[in-house]
XYZ file of C-alpha atoms in Angstrom:
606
model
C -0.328 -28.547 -26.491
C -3.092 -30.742 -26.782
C -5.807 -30.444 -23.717
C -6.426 -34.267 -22.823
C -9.681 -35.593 -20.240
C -7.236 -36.084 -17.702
C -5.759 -32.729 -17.693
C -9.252 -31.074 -17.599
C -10.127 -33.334 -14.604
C -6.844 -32.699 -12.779
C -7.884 -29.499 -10.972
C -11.045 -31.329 -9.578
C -9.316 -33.941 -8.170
C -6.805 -32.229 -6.844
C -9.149 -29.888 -4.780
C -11.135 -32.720 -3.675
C -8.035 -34.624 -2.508
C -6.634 -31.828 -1.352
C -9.591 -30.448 1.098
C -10.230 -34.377 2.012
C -6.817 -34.584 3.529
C -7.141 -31.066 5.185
C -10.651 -31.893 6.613
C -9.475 -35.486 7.877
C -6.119 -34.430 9.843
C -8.172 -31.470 11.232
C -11.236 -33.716 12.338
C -8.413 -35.685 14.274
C -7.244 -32.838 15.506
C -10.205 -31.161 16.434
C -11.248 -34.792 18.235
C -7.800 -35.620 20.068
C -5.122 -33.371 19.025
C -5.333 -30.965 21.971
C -5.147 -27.445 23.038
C -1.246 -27.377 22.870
C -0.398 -28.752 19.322
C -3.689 -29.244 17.429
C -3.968 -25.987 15.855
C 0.278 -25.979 15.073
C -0.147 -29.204 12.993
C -3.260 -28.167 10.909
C -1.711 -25.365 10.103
C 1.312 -27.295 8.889
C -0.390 -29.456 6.897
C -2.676 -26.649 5.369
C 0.959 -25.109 4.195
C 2.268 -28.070 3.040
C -0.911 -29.427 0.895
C -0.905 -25.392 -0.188
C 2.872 -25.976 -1.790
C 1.516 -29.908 -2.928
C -1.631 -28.682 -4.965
C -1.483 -25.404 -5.698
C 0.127 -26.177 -9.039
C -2.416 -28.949 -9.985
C -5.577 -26.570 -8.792
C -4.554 -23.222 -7.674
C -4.754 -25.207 -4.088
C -8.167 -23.237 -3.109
C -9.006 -26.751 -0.742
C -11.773 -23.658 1.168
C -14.784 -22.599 -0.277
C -14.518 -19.387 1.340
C -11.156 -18.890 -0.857
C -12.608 -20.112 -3.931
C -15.399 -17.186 -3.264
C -12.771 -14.359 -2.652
C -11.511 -15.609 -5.963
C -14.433 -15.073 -7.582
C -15.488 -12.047 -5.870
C -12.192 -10.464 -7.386
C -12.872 -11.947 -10.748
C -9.624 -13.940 -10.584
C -12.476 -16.885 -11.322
C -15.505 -17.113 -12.508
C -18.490 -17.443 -9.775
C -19.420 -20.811 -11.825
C -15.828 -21.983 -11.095
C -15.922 -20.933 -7.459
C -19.145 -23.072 -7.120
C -18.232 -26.011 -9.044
C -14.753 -25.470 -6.705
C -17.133 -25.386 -3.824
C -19.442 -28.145 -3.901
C -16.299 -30.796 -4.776
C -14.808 -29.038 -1.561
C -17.658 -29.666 0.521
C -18.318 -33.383 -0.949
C -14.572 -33.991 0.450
C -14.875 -31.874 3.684
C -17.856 -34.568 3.558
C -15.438 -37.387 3.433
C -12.955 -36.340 5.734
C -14.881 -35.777 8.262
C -16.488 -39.683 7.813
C -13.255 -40.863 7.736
C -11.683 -39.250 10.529
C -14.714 -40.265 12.821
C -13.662 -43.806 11.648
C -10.221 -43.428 12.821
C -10.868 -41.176 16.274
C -14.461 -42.077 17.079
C -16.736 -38.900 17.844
C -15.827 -36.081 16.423
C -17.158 -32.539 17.672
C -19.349 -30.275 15.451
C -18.581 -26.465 15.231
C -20.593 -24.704 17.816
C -19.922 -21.980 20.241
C -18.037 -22.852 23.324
C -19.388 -22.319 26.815
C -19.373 -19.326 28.206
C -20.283 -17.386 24.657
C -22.807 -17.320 22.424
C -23.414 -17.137 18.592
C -22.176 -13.578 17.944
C -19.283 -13.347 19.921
C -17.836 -16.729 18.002
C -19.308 -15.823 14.506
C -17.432 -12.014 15.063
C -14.536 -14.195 15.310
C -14.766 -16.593 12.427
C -15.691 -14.043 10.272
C -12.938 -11.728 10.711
C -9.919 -14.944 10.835
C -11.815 -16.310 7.846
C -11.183 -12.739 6.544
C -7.221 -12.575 7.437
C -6.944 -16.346 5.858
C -8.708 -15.124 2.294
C -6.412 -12.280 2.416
C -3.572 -13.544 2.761
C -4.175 -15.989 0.273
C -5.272 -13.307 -2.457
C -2.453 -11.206 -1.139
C 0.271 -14.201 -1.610
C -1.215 -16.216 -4.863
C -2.833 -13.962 -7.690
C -0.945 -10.494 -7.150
C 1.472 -10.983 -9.968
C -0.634 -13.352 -12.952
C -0.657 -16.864 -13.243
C 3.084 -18.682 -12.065
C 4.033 -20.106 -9.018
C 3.925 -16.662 -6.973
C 6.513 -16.777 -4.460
C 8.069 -19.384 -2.396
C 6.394 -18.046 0.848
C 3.193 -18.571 -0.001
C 2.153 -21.737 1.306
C 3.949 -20.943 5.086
C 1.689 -17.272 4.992
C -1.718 -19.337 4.180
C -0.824 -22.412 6.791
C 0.252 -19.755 9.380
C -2.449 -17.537 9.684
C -4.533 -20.942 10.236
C -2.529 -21.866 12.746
C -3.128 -18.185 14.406
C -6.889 -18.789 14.164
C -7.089 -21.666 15.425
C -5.046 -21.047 18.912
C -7.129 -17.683 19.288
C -10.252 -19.095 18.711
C -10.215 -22.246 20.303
C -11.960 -21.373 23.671
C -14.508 -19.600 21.695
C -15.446 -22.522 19.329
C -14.242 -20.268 16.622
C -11.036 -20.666 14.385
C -12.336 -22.973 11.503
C -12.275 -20.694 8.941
C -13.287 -23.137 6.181
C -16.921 -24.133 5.084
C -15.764 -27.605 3.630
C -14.529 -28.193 7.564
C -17.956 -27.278 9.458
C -20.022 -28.936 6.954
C -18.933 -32.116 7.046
C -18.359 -32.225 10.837
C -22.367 -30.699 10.631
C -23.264 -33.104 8.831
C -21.801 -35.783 11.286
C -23.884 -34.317 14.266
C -27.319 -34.628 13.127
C -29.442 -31.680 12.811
C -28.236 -29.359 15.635
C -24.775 -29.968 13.939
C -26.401 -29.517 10.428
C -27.708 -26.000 11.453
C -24.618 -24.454 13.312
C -22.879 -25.457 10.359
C -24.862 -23.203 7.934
C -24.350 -20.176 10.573
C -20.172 -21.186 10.435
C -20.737 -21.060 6.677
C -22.733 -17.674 6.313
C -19.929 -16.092 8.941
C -16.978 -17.629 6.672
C -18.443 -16.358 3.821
C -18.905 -12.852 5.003
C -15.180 -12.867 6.307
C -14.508 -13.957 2.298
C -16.399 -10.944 0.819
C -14.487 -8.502 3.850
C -11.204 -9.612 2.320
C -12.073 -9.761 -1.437
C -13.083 -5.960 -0.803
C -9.811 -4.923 1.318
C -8.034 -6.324 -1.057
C -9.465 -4.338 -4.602
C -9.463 -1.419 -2.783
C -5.889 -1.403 -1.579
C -4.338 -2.992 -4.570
C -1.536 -4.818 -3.266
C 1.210 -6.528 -4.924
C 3.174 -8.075 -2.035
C 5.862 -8.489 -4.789
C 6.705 -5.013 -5.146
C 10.674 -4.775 -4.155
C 11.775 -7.595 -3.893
C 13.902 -7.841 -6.576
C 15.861 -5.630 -8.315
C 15.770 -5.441 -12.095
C 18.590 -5.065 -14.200
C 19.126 -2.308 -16.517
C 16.718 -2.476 -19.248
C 13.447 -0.966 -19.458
C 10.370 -1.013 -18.051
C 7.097 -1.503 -19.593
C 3.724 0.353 -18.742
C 0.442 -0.935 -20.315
C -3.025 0.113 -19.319
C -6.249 0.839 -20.840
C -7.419 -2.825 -22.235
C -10.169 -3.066 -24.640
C -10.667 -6.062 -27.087
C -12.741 -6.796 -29.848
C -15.002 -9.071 -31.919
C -13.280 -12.543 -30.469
C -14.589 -15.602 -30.996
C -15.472 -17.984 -28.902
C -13.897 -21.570 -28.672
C -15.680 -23.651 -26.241
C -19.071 -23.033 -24.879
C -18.126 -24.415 -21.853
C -20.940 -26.985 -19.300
C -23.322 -24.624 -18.321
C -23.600 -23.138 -21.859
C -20.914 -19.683 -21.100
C -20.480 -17.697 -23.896
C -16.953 -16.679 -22.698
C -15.434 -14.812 -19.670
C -11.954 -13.190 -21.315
C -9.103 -11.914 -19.194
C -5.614 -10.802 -20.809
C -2.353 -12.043 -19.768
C 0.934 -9.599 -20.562
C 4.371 -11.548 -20.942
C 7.657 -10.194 -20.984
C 10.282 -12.535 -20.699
C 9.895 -13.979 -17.047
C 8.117 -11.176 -16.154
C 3.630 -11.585 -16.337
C 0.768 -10.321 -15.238
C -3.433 -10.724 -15.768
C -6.202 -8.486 -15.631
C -9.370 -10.202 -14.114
C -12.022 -11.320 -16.101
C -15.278 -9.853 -17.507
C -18.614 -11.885 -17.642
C -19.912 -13.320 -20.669
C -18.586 -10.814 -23.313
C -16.331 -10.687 -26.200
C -16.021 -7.420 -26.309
C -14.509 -6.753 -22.796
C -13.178 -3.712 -21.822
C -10.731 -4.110 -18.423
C -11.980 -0.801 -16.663
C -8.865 0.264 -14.223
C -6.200 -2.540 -14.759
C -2.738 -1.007 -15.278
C 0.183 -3.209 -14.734
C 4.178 -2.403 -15.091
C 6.640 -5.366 -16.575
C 10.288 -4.999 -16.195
C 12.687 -6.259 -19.698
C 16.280 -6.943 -19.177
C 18.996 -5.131 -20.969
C 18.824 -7.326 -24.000
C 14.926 -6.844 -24.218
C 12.214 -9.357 -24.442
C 9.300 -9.711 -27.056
C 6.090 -8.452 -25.324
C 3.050 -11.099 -25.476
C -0.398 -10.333 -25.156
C -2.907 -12.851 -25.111
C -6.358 -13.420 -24.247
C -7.575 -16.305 -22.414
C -11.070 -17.411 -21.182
C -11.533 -18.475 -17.873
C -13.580 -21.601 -18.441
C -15.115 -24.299 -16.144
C -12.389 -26.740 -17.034
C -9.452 -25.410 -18.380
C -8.239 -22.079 -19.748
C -8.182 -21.771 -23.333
C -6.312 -19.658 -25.513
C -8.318 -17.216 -27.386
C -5.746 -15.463 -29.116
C -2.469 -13.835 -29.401
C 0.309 -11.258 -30.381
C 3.722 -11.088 -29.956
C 5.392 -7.016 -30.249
C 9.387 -6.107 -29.934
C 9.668 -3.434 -27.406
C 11.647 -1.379 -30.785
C 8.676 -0.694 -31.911
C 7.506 1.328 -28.756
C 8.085 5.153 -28.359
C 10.714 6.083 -25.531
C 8.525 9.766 -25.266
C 5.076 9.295 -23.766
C 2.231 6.936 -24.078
C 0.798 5.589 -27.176
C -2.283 3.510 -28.241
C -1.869 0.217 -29.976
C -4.124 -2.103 -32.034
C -3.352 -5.672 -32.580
C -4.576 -8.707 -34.205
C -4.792 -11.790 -32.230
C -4.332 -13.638 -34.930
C -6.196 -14.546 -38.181
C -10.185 -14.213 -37.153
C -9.700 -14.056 -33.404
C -10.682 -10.157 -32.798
C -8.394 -7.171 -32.073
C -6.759 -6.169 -28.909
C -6.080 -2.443 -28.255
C -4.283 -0.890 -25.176
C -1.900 2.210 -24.071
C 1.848 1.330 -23.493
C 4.885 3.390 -22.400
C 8.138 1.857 -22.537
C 11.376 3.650 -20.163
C 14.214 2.934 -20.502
C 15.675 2.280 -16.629
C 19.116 4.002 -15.499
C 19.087 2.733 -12.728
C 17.023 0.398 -10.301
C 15.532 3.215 -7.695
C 13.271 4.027 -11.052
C 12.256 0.367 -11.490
C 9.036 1.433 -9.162
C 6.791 2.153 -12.004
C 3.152 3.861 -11.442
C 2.053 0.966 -9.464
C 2.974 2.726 -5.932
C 0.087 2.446 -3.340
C -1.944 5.699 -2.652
C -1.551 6.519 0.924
C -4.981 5.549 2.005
C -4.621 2.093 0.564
C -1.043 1.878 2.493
C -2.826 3.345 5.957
C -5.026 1.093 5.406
C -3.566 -2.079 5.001
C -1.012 -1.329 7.945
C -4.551 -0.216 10.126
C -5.637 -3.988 9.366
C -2.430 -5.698 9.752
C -1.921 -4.021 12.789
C -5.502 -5.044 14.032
C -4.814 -8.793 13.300
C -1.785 -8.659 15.585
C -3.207 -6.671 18.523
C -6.523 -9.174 17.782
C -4.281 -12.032 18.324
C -2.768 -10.772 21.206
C -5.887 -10.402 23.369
C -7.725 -13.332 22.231
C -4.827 -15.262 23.297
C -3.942 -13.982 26.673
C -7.554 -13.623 27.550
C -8.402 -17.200 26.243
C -5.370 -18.920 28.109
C -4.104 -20.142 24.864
C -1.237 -22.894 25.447
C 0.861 -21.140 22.763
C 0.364 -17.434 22.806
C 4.075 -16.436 21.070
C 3.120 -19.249 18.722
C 0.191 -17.513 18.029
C 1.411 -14.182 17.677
C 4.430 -15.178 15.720
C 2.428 -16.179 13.283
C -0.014 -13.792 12.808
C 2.768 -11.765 12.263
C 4.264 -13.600 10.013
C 1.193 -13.966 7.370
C 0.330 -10.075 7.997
C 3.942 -9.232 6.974
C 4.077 -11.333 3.721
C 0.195 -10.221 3.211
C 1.018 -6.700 2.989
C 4.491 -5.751 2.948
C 4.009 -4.736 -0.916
C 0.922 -2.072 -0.029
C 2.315 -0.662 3.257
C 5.742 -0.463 5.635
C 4.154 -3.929 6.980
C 5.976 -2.817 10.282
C 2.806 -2.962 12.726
C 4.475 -1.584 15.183
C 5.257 2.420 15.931
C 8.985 1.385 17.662
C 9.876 -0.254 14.390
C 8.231 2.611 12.357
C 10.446 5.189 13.808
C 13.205 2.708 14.342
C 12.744 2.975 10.169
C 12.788 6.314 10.047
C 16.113 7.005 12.761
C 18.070 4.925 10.534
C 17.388 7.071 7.338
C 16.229 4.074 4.979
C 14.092 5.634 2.954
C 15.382 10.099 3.064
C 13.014 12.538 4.444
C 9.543 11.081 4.723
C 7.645 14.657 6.277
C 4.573 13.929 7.946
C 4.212 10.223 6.825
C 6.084 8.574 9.517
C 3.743 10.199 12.217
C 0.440 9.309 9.711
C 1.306 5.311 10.224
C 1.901 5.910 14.238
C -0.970 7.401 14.377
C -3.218 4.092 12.449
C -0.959 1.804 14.118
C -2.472 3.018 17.785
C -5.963 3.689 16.654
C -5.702 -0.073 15.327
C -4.575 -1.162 18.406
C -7.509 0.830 20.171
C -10.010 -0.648 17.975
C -8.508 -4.342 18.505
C -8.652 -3.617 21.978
C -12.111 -2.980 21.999
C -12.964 -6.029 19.565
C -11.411 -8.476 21.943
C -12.947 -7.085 25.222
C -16.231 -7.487 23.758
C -16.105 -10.969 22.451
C -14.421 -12.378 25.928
C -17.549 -11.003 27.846
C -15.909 -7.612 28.904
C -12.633 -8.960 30.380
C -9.321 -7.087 30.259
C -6.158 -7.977 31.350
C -3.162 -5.764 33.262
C -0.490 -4.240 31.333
C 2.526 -5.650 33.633
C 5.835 -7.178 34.478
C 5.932 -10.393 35.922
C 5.729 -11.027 39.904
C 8.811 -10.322 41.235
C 10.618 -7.805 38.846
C 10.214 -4.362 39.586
C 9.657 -1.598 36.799
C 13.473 -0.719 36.168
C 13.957 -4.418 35.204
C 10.545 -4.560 32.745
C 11.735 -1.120 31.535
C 15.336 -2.446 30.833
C 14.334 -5.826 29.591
C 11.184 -4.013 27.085
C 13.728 -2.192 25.528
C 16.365 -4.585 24.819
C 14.256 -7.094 23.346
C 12.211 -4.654 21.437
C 15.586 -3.481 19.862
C 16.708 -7.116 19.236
C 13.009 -7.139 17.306
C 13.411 -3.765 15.289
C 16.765 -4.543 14.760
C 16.206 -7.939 12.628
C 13.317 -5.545 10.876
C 15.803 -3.110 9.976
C 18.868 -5.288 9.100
C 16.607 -7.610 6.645
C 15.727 -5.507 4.001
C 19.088 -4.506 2.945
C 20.263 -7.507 2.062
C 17.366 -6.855 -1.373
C 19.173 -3.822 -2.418
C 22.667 -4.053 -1.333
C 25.355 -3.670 -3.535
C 26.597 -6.830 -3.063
C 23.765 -8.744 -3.106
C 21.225 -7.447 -5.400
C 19.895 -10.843 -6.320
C 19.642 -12.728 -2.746
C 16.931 -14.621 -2.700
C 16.554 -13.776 1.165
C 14.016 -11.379 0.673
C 11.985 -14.420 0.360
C 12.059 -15.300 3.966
C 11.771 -11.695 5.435
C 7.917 -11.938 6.761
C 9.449 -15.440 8.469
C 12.399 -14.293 10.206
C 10.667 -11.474 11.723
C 7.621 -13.046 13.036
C 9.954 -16.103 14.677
C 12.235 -13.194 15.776
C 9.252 -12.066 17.827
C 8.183 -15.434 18.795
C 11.437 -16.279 20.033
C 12.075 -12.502 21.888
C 8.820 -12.284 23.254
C 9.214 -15.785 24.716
C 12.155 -14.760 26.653
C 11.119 -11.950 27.655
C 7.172 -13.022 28.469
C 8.702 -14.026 32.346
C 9.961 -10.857 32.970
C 8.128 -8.351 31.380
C 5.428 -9.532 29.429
C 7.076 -9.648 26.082
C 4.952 -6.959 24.674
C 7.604 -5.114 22.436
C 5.330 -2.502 20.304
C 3.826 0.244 21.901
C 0.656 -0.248 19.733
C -0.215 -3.370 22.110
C 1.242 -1.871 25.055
C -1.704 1.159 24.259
C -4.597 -1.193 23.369
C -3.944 -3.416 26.469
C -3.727 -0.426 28.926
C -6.330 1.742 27.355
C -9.202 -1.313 27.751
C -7.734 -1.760 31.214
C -7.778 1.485 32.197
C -11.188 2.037 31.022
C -11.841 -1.338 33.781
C -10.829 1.118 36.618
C -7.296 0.552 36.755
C -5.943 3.902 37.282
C -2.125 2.334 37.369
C -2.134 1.477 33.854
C -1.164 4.897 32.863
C 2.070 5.077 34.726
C 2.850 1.130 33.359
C 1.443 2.690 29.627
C 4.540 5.487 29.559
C 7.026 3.034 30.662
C 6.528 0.621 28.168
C 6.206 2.635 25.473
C 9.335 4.833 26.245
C 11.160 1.503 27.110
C 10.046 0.590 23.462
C 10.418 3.331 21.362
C 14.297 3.836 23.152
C 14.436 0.226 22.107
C 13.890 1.033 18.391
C 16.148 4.140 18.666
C 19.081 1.299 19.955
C 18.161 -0.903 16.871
C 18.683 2.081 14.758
C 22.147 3.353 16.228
C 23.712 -0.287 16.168
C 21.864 -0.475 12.337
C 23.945 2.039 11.650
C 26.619 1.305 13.029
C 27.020 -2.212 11.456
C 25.426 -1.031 8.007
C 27.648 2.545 7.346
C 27.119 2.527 3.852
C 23.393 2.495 4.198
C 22.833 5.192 6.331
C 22.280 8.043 4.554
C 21.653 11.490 6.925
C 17.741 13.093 6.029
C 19.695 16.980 6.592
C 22.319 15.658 3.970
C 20.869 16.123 0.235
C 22.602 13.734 -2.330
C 24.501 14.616 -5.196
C 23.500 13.327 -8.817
C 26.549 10.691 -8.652
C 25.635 9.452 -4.793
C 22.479 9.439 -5.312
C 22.877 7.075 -8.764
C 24.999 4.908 -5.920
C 21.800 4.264 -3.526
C 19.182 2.342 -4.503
C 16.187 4.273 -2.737
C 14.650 3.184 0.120
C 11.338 2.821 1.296
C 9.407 2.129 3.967
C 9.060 -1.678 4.884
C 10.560 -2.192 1.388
């Protein structure tokens, strides 16, 4: 189809109207909206302008997004910028107009009480969790609408940032935001701005890096493919193309290649200014139907504007071997270079070998449970040490955007009474020494959270306790039940994307959301009794910084609620089983060939 002017200008005006309607509600929010609500509703809106733009502009409306885009070549660094300065222009604009409509509006600056590095620590590593889950929940699988989940992850971990870092001054996470409210408060504002921006930036690049490094593809079992086969390609190299449009700023062209097979696509990122690229490390698996689906390749450019087509080729999966790999060369078309790649093509029997060779290695999956796990404990401290007005809001949704973040490169459990909750109930067979490998990172996260959060609140620790009144066979009791309500939703959701009977419910969808409001709404009721901690991870991290305070108590209150957890999760996993026969299957009892073609395997988190 055609490209027309307004179609090339669409994504510009869509990020500018976009980030000047983010930038205005939060300036009113930031002026009058309060401690209690304030950081609920710009989260809101950043979800629902997320779902309103992202199809006109990839819904970026954050320079410090559009740079984590670039930094993992999903755009081109002249993009980003072009991306940022509209973003700042309207962050500009908001911010005027808000003032307008509330009066004074404050500039970011540390609160009292802390000083530039304890708030920049802050921003820079909720900045980070933002840009991550927004890479994690947008670009893993190509170019479509990813999900329908991603606009609540990106608009909840906002709203998590912003109650935690409140009553440090922190919790902005967006350079558009801080610029323009600098640039309402003179000089002093001016200047504190550039520091927000240099932090938010930094949190950018931490995320951009996580997330190469671990690969994830929060995609990755949710959906079941039929019978068919399943395509491997890797090893991209193209050659002699020809360049279309030289673009504003005089590129020569920055190729990626897109793979299509039927509904199924993916991308590789794109390479700088060449047109001979050569996609160093990208290997991608795309899953065909039973009736088979022509596979497209086709090489795009990633230009200022628009992305144009460079060329094309469209291959029947007949013509790929069934025995091993094999290296193609194709024509794009008639003067438009070559394209050469590897490709295997299996057929699947059945949909436990639908995984393809895209499984995490186990430091990437230790890794991005370490971090999700971090963000949760983070939250926890920030929030209870900071007086937050919604701490289980807070929580909940931090635990919500970690779950949907990284549920594709990890268990995405975050806590050890779930973990072994997991592994009581058999999900996933014998898993040897890896169950005790993410127990282990999800307490040394917790440790390392801990320490985080003492520092930045000036050395202050809270008790690990019930509430006045209640003595410790009532927080023991009540820890236990509610943690097994928790683990229990954990365990029960992810059947319902592999069951028999409903291989193609679109549940899966939801999972990250009905397990962080599951914990919202159980750590609520339990919060006046017991605390509401309900993962021994937090339990650890919250006595251990205590304890190292001079509380000697916290040791005896550490065992209890840990025990009182973990027999929690081993509840959830009885009455799992109980209620969900046909799933259990016992680690001591090996399958034979025709169970084992009945089960769908299991995984962890999956």
């Amino acid at each position: 189809m055609k490209e027309t002017l307004s179609s090339n200008v669409t994504p510009y005006l869509a990020e500018f109207l976009g980030t000047f309607i983010l930038v205005f509600a939060s300036g009113c929010n930031a002026a009058v909206g309060g401690a209690v609500w304030g950081p609920c509703s710009s989260g809101a809106i950043l979800a629902g302008i997320t779902y309103a733009f992202y199809g006109a502009s990839g819904a970026h409306l954050n320079p410090a997004v559009s740079l984590a885009h670039a930094l993992q070549a999903r755009v081109s660094f002249t993009k980003a910028i072009v991306y940022g300065g509209i973003q700042i222009a309207a962050g500009f604009f908001g911010a005027v107009a808000s003032r307008l409509v509330v009066g004074e509006t404050p500039y970011a600056q540390p609160a009292e009480g802390f000083t530039w590095w304890e708030t920049g620590l802050v921003e820079v590593f909720y900045t980070a969790m933002l840009c991550q889950v927004f890479l994690c929940v947008t670009v893993s699988r190509g170019t479509g609408p990813p999900n329908q989940y991603f606009g609540v992850a990106v608009g909840f971990a906002a709203m998590a940032a912003g109650y935690s870092g409140r009553h440090l001054g922190a919790g902005f996470l967006n350079p558009a935001f801080v610029m323009g409210l600098g640039l309402m408060g003179k000089v002093r504002g001016f200047l504190w701005g550039l520091f927000f921006v240099v932090c938010e930036c930094c949190g950018a690049g931490l995320a951009a890096g996580f997330f190469g490094w671990c690969k994830i593809d929060p995609h990755r079992g949710l959906k079941e493919p039929s019978r068919g086969y399943t395509v491997h390609l890797k090893s991209f190299k193209a050659y002699n193309l020809k360049t279309k449009d030289t673009g504003l700023f005089n590129e020569v062209v920055d190729p990626y290649l897109v793979a299509r097979l039927g509904p199924e696509e993916n991308q590789t990122p794109h390479i700088r200014n060449s047109l001979n690229p050569v996609w160093e490390g990208s290997e991608f698996s795309l899953l065909a139907g039973p009736k088979g689906y022509l596979l497209e390749i086709e090489i795009k450019n990633n230009g200022i504007v628009h992305d144009n087509t460079l060329g094309s080729c469209q291959l029947p999966l007949a013509d790929f071997p069934r025995d091993g790999w094999s290296r193609r060369r194709e024509s794009l078309g008639e003067g438009a270079g070559m394209v050469d790649f590897e490709v295997l093509c299996e057929a699947v029997k059945s949909p436990s070998q639908a995984t393809g060779p895209q499984a995490h290695e186990l430091g990437g999956r230790l890794l991005a449970e370490f971090v999700g796990t971090f963000f949760v404990v983070f939250t926890v401290g920030l929030n209870i040490l900071g007086l937050s007005t919604q701490p289980a809001l807070a929580i909940g949704a931090t635990l919500v955007s970690v779950t949907f973040a990284f549920r594709g490169a990890c268990p995405g459990h975050f806590n050890p009474a779930v973990t072994l909750a997991v592994a009581s109930a058999a999900l996933h067979g014998p898993l040897g020494s890896e169950v005790g490998l993410f127990v282990i990172v999800q307490f040394l996260a917790a440790l390392v959270a801990s320490f985080f959060y003492v520092m930045v609140e000036n050395w202050q620790t809270f008790p690990l306790e019930g509430a006045q009144g209640f003595d410790l066979a009532r927080v023991g009791i009540a820890e236990g039940l509610f943690t097994a309500i928790f683990a229990y939703v954990v365990l029960a959701l992810p059947t319902m994307t592999t069951s028999k009977t409903q291989a193609h419910n679109v549940a899966p969808e939801f999972t990250g959301l009905a397990i962080g409001l599951t914990f919202m709404g159980t750590n609520v009721a339990a919060a006046a009794i017991s605390g509401g901690v309900l993962n021994p991870a937090i339990a650890l991290g919250v006595a251990t910084s205590h304890l190292v305070g001079g509380d000697s108590g916290e040791i005896a209150h550490c065992v209890l609620y840990i025990v009182s957890e973990v027999c929690g999760g081993a509840l959830a996993a009885g009455l799992f089983i109980a209620t969900h026969p046909s799933w259990y299957i016992p680690v001591m009892a090996p399958l034979t060939g025709v169970e084992r073609a009945s089960f769908p395997e299991r995984r962890m988190g999956a």
